[in-house]
mmCIF file of C-alpha atoms and ligand atoms in Angstrom:
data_model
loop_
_atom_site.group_PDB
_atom_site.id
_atom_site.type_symbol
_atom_site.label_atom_id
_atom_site.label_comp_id
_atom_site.label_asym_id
_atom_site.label_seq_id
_atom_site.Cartn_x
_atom_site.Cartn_y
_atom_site.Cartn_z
ATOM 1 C CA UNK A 1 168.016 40.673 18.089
ATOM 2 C CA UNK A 2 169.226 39.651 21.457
ATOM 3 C CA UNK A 3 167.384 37.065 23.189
ATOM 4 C CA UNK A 4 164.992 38.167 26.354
ATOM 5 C CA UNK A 5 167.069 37.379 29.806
ATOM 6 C CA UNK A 6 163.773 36.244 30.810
ATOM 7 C CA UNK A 7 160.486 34.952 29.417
ATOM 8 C CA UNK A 8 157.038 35.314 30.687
ATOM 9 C CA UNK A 9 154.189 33.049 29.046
ATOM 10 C CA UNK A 10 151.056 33.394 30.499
ATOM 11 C CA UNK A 11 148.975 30.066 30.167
ATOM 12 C CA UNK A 12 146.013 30.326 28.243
ATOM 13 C CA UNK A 13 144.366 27.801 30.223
ATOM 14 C CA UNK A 14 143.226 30.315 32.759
ATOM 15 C CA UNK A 15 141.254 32.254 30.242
ATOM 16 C CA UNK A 16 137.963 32.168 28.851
ATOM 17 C CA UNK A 17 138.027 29.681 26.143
ATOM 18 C CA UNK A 18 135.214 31.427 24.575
ATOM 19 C CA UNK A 19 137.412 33.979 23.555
ATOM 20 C CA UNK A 20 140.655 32.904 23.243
ATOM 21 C CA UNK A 21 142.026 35.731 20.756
ATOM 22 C CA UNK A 22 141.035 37.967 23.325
ATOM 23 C CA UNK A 23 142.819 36.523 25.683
ATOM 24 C CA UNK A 24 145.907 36.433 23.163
ATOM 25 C CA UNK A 25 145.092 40.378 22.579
ATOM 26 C CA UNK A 26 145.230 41.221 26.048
ATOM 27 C CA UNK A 27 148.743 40.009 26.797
ATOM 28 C CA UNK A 28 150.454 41.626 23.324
ATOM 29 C CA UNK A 29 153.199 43.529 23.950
ATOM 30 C CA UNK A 30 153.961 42.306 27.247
ATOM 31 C CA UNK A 31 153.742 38.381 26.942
ATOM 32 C CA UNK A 32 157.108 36.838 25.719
ATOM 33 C CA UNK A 33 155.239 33.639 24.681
ATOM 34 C CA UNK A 34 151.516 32.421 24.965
ATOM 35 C CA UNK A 35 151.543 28.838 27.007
ATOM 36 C CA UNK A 36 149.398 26.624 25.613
ATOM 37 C CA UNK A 37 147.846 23.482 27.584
ATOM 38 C CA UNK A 38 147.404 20.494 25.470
ATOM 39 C CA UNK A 39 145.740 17.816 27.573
ATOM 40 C CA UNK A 40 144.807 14.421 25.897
ATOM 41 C CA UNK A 41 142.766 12.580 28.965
ATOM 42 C CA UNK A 42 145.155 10.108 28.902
ATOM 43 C CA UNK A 43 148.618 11.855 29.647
ATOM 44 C CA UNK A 44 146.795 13.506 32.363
ATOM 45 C CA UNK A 45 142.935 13.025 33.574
ATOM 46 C CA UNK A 46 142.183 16.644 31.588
ATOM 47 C CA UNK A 47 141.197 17.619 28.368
ATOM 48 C CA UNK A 48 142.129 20.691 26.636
ATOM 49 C CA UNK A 49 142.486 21.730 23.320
ATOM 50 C CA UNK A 50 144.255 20.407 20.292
ATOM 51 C CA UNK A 51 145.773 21.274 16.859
ATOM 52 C CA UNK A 52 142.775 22.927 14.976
ATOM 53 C CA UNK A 53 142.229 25.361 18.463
ATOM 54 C CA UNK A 54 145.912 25.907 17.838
ATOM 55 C CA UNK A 55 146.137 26.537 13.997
ATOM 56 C CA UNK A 56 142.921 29.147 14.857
ATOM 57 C CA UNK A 57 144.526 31.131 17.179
ATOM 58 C CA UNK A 58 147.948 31.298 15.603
ATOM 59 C CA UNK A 59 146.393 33.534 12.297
ATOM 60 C CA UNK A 60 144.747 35.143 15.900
ATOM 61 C CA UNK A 61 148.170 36.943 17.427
ATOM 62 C CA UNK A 62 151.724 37.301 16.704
ATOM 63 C CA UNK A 63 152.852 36.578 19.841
ATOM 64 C CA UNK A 64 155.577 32.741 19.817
ATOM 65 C CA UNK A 65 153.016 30.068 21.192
ATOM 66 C CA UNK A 66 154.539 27.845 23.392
ATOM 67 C CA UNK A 67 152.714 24.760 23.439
ATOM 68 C CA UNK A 68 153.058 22.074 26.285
ATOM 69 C CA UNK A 69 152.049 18.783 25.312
ATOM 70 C CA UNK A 70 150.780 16.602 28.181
ATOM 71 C CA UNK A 71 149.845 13.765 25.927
ATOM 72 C CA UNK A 72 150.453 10.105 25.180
ATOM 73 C CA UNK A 73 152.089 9.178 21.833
ATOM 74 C CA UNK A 74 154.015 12.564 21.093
ATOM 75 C CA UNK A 75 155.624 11.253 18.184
ATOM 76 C CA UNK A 76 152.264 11.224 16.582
ATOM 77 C CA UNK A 77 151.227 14.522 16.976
ATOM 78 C CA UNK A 78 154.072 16.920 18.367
ATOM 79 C CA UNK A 79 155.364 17.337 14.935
ATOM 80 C CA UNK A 80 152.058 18.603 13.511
ATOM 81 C CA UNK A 81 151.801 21.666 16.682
ATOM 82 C CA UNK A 82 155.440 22.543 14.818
ATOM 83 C CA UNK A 83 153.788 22.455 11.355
ATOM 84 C CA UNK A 84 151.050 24.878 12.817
ATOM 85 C CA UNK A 85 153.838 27.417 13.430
ATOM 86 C CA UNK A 86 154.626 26.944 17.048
ATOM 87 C CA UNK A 87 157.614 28.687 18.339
ATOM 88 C CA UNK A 88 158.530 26.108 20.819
ATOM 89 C CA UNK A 89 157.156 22.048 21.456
ATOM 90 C CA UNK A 90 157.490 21.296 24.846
ATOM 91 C CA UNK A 91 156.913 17.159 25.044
ATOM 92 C CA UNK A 92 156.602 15.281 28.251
ATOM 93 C CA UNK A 93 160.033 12.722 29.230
ATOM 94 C CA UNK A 94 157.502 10.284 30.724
ATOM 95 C CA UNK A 95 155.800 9.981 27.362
ATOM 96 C CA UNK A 96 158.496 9.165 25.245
ATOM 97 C CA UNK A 97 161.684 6.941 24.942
ATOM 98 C CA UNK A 98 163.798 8.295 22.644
ATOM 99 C CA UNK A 99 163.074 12.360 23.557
ATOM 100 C CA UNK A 100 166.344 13.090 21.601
ATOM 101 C CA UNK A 101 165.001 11.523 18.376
ATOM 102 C CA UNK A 102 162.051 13.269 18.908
ATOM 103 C CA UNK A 103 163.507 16.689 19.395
ATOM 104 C CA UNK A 104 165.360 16.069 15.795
ATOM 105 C CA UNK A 105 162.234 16.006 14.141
ATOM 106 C CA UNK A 106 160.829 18.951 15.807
ATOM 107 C CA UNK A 107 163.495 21.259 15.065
ATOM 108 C CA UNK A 108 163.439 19.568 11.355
ATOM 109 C CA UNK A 109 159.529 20.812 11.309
ATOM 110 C CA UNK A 110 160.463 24.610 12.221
ATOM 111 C CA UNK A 111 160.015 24.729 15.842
ATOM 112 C CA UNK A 112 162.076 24.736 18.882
ATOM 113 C CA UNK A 113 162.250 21.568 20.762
ATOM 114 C CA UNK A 114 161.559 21.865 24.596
ATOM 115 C CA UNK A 115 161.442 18.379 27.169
ATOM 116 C CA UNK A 116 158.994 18.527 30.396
ATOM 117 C CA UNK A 117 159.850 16.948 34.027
ATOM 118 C CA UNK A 118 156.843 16.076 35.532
ATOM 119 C CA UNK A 119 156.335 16.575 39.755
ATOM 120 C CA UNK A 120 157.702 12.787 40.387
ATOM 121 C CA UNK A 121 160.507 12.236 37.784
ATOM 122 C CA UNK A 122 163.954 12.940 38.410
ATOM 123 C CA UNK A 123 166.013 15.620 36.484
ATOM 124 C CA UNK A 124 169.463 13.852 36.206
ATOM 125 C CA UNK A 125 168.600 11.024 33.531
ATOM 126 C CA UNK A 126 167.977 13.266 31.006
ATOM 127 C CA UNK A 127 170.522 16.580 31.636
ATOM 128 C CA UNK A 128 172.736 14.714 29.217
ATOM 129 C CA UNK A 129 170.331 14.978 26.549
ATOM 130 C CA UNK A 130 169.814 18.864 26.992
ATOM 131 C CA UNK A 131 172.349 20.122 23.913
ATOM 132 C CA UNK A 132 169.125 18.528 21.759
ATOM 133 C CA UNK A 133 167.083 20.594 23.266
ATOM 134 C CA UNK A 134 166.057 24.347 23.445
ATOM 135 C CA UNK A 135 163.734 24.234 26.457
ATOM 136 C CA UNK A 136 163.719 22.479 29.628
ATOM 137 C CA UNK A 137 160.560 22.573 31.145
ATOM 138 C CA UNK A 138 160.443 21.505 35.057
ATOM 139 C CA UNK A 139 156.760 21.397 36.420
ATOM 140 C CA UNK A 140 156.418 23.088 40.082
ATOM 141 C CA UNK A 141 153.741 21.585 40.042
ATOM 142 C CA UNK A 142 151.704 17.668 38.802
ATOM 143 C CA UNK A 143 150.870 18.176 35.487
ATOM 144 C CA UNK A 144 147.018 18.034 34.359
ATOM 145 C CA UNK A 145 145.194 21.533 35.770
ATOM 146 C CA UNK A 146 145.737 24.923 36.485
ATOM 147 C CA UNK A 147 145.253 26.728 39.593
ATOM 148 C CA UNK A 148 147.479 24.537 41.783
ATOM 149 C CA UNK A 149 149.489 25.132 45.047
ATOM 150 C CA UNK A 150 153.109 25.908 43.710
ATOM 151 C CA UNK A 151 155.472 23.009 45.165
ATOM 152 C CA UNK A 152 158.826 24.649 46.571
ATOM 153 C CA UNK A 153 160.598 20.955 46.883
ATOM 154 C CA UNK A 154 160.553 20.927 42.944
ATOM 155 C CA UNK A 155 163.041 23.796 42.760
ATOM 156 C CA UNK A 156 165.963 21.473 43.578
ATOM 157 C CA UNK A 157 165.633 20.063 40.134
ATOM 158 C CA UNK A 158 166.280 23.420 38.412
ATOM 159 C CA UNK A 159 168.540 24.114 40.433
ATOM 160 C CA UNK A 160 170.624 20.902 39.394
ATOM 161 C CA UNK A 161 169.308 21.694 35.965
ATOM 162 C CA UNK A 162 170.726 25.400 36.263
ATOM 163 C CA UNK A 163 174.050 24.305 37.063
ATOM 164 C CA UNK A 164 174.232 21.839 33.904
ATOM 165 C CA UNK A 165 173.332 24.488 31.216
ATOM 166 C CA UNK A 166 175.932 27.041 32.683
ATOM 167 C CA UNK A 167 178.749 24.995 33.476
ATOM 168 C CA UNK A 168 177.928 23.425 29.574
ATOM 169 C CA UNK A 169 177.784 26.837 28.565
ATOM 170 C CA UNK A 170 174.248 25.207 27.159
ATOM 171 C CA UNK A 171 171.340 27.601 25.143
ATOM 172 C CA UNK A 172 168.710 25.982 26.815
ATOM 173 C CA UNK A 173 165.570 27.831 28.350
ATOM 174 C CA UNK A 174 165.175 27.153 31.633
ATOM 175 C CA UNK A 175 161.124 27.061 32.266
ATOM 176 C CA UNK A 176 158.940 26.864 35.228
ATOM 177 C CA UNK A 177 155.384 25.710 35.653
ATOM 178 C CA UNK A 178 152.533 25.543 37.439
ATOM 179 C CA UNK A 179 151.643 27.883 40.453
ATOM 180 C CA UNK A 180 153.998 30.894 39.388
ATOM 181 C CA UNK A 181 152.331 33.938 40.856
ATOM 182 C CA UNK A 182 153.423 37.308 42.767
ATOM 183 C CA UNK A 183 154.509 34.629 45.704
ATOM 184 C CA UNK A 184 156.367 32.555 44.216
ATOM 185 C CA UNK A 185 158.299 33.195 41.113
ATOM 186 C CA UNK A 186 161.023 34.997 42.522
ATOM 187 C CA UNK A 187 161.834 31.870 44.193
ATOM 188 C CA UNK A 188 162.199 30.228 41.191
ATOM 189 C CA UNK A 189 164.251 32.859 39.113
ATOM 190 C CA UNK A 190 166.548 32.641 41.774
ATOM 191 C CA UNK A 191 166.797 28.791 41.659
ATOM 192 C CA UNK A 192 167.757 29.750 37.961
ATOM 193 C CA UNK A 193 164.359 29.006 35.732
ATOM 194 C CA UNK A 194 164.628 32.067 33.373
ATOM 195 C CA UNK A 195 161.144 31.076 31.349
ATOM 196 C CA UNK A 196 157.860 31.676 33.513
ATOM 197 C CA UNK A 197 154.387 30.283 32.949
ATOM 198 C CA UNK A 198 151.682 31.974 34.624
ATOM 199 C CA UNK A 199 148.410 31.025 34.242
ATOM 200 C CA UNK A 200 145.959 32.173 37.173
ATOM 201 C CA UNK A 201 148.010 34.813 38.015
ATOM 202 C CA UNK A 202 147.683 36.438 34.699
ATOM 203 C CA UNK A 203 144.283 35.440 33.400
ATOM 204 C CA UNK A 204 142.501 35.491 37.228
ATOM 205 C CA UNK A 205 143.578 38.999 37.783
ATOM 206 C CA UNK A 206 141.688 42.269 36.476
ATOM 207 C CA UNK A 207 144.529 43.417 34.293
ATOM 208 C CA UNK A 208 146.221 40.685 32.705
ATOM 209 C CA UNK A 209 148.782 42.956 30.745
ATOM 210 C CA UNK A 210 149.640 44.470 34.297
ATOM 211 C CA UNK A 211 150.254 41.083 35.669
ATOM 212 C CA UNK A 212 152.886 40.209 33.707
ATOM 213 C CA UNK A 213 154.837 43.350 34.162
ATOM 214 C CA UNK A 214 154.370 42.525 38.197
ATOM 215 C CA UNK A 215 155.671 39.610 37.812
ATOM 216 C CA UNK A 216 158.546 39.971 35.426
ATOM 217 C CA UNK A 217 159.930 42.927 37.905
ATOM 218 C CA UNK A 218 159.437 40.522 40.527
ATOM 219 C CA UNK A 219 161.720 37.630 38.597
ATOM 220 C CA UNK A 220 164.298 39.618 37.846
ATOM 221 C CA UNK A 221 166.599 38.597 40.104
ATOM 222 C CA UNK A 222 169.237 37.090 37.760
ATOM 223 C CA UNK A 223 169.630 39.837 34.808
HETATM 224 C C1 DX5 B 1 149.134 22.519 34.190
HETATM 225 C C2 DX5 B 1 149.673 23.371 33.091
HETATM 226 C C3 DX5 B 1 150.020 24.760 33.467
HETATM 227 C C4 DX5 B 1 148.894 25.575 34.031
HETATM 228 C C5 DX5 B 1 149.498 26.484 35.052
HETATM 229 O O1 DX5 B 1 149.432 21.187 33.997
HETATM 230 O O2 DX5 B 1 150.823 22.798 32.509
HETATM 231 O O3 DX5 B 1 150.604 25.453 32.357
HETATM 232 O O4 DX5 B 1 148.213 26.342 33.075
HETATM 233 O O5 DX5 B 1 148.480 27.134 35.692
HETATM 234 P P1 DX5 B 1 148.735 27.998 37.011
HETATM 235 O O6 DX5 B 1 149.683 29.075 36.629
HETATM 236 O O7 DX5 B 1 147.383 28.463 37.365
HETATM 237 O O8 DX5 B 1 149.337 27.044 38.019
HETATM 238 ZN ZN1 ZN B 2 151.796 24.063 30.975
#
């Protein structure tokens, strides 16, 4: 099966965390992946959920989870969110110093390996360590809670990021997140993220399933 040209995970942080295989039911057929916010309180000021949530909901849907670790000490615990049967673990560069090591051992434990830029660190250090990766996550936003004001100066990392992966010929998702709505994502598909995470957008609006089609019509500027 060919791969999507473009991915749209909506971020299950906007939903009721009451019912969290509702929210995972609502977005079936239309999600790509289901984002999933681990905070630790330390990474970031937040706190979210953490591995049991996670090992619940994935016997809850069949739809990849894409989980986004914004935690200290990754080595510790990434591996276990690949054990769970995570598609993809997304770790954060300012957590770790040896990302590529880490990456080996997540794509040893089943899942895809993805590395996260936060707001204030620079892209270029770590473009040479993409071919360990499968992801690329660039936040559009600083990393800790939803709901935030997308930040436009952010797209001149994937941008620089874009042109690295093609002129590599690299198979490395290009993601975006953090204040990707109607507004704003075709700005970013056209600075060359092909991987969108939605949160508000999807789970603040009346029909998340309808949301996601919006925007994916809306990103499709590069396919
Ligand atoms: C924030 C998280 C995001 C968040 C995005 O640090 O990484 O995934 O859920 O939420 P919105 O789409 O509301 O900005
Ligand atoms: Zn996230």
């Amino acid at each position: 099966m060919d791969a999507p040209s473009m991915i749209i995970a909506p971020s299950i942080l906007a939903a009721d965390f009451a019912r969290l295989a509702d929210a995972a039911r609502a977005v079936e057929g239309e999600a790509d992946w289901l984002h999933v916010d681990v905070m630790d309180n330390h990474f970031v000021p937040n706190l979210t959920i953490g591995l049991p949530v996670v090992r619940s909901l994935r016997a809850a849907t069949p739809i990849p989870f894409d989980v986004h670790l914004m935690i200290e000490d990754p080595e510790r615990w990434a591996p276990g969110y690949a054990e769970a049967g995570a598609y993809n673990v997304t770790f954060h560069a300012e957590a770790t110093d040896d990302p590529a090591a880490l990456a080996k051992t997540l794509r040893a434990a089943g899942s895809k390996a993805g590395l996260a830029i936060d707001r204030d660190t620079d892209v270029t250090p770590y473009l040479e360590l993409l071919p360990h990766f499968d992801t690329l996550l660039i936040m559009t936003i600083k990393a800790g809670f939803g709901g935030q004001k997308f930040l436009p100066g952010t797209l001149d990392k994937v941008r620089a990021a874009r042109r690295h992966i093609d002129a590599g010929h690299l198979e490395v998702r290009l993601e975006v997140d953090g204040g990707i709505a109607a507004d704003t994502i075709e700005a970013a598909a056209e600075a060359g993220a092909d991987a969108f995470v939605a949160g508000t957008a999807v789970y603040g609006a009346d029909d998340p399933a309808e949301a996601i089609r919006r925007l994916r019509a809306l990103g499709s500027v590069r396919s």
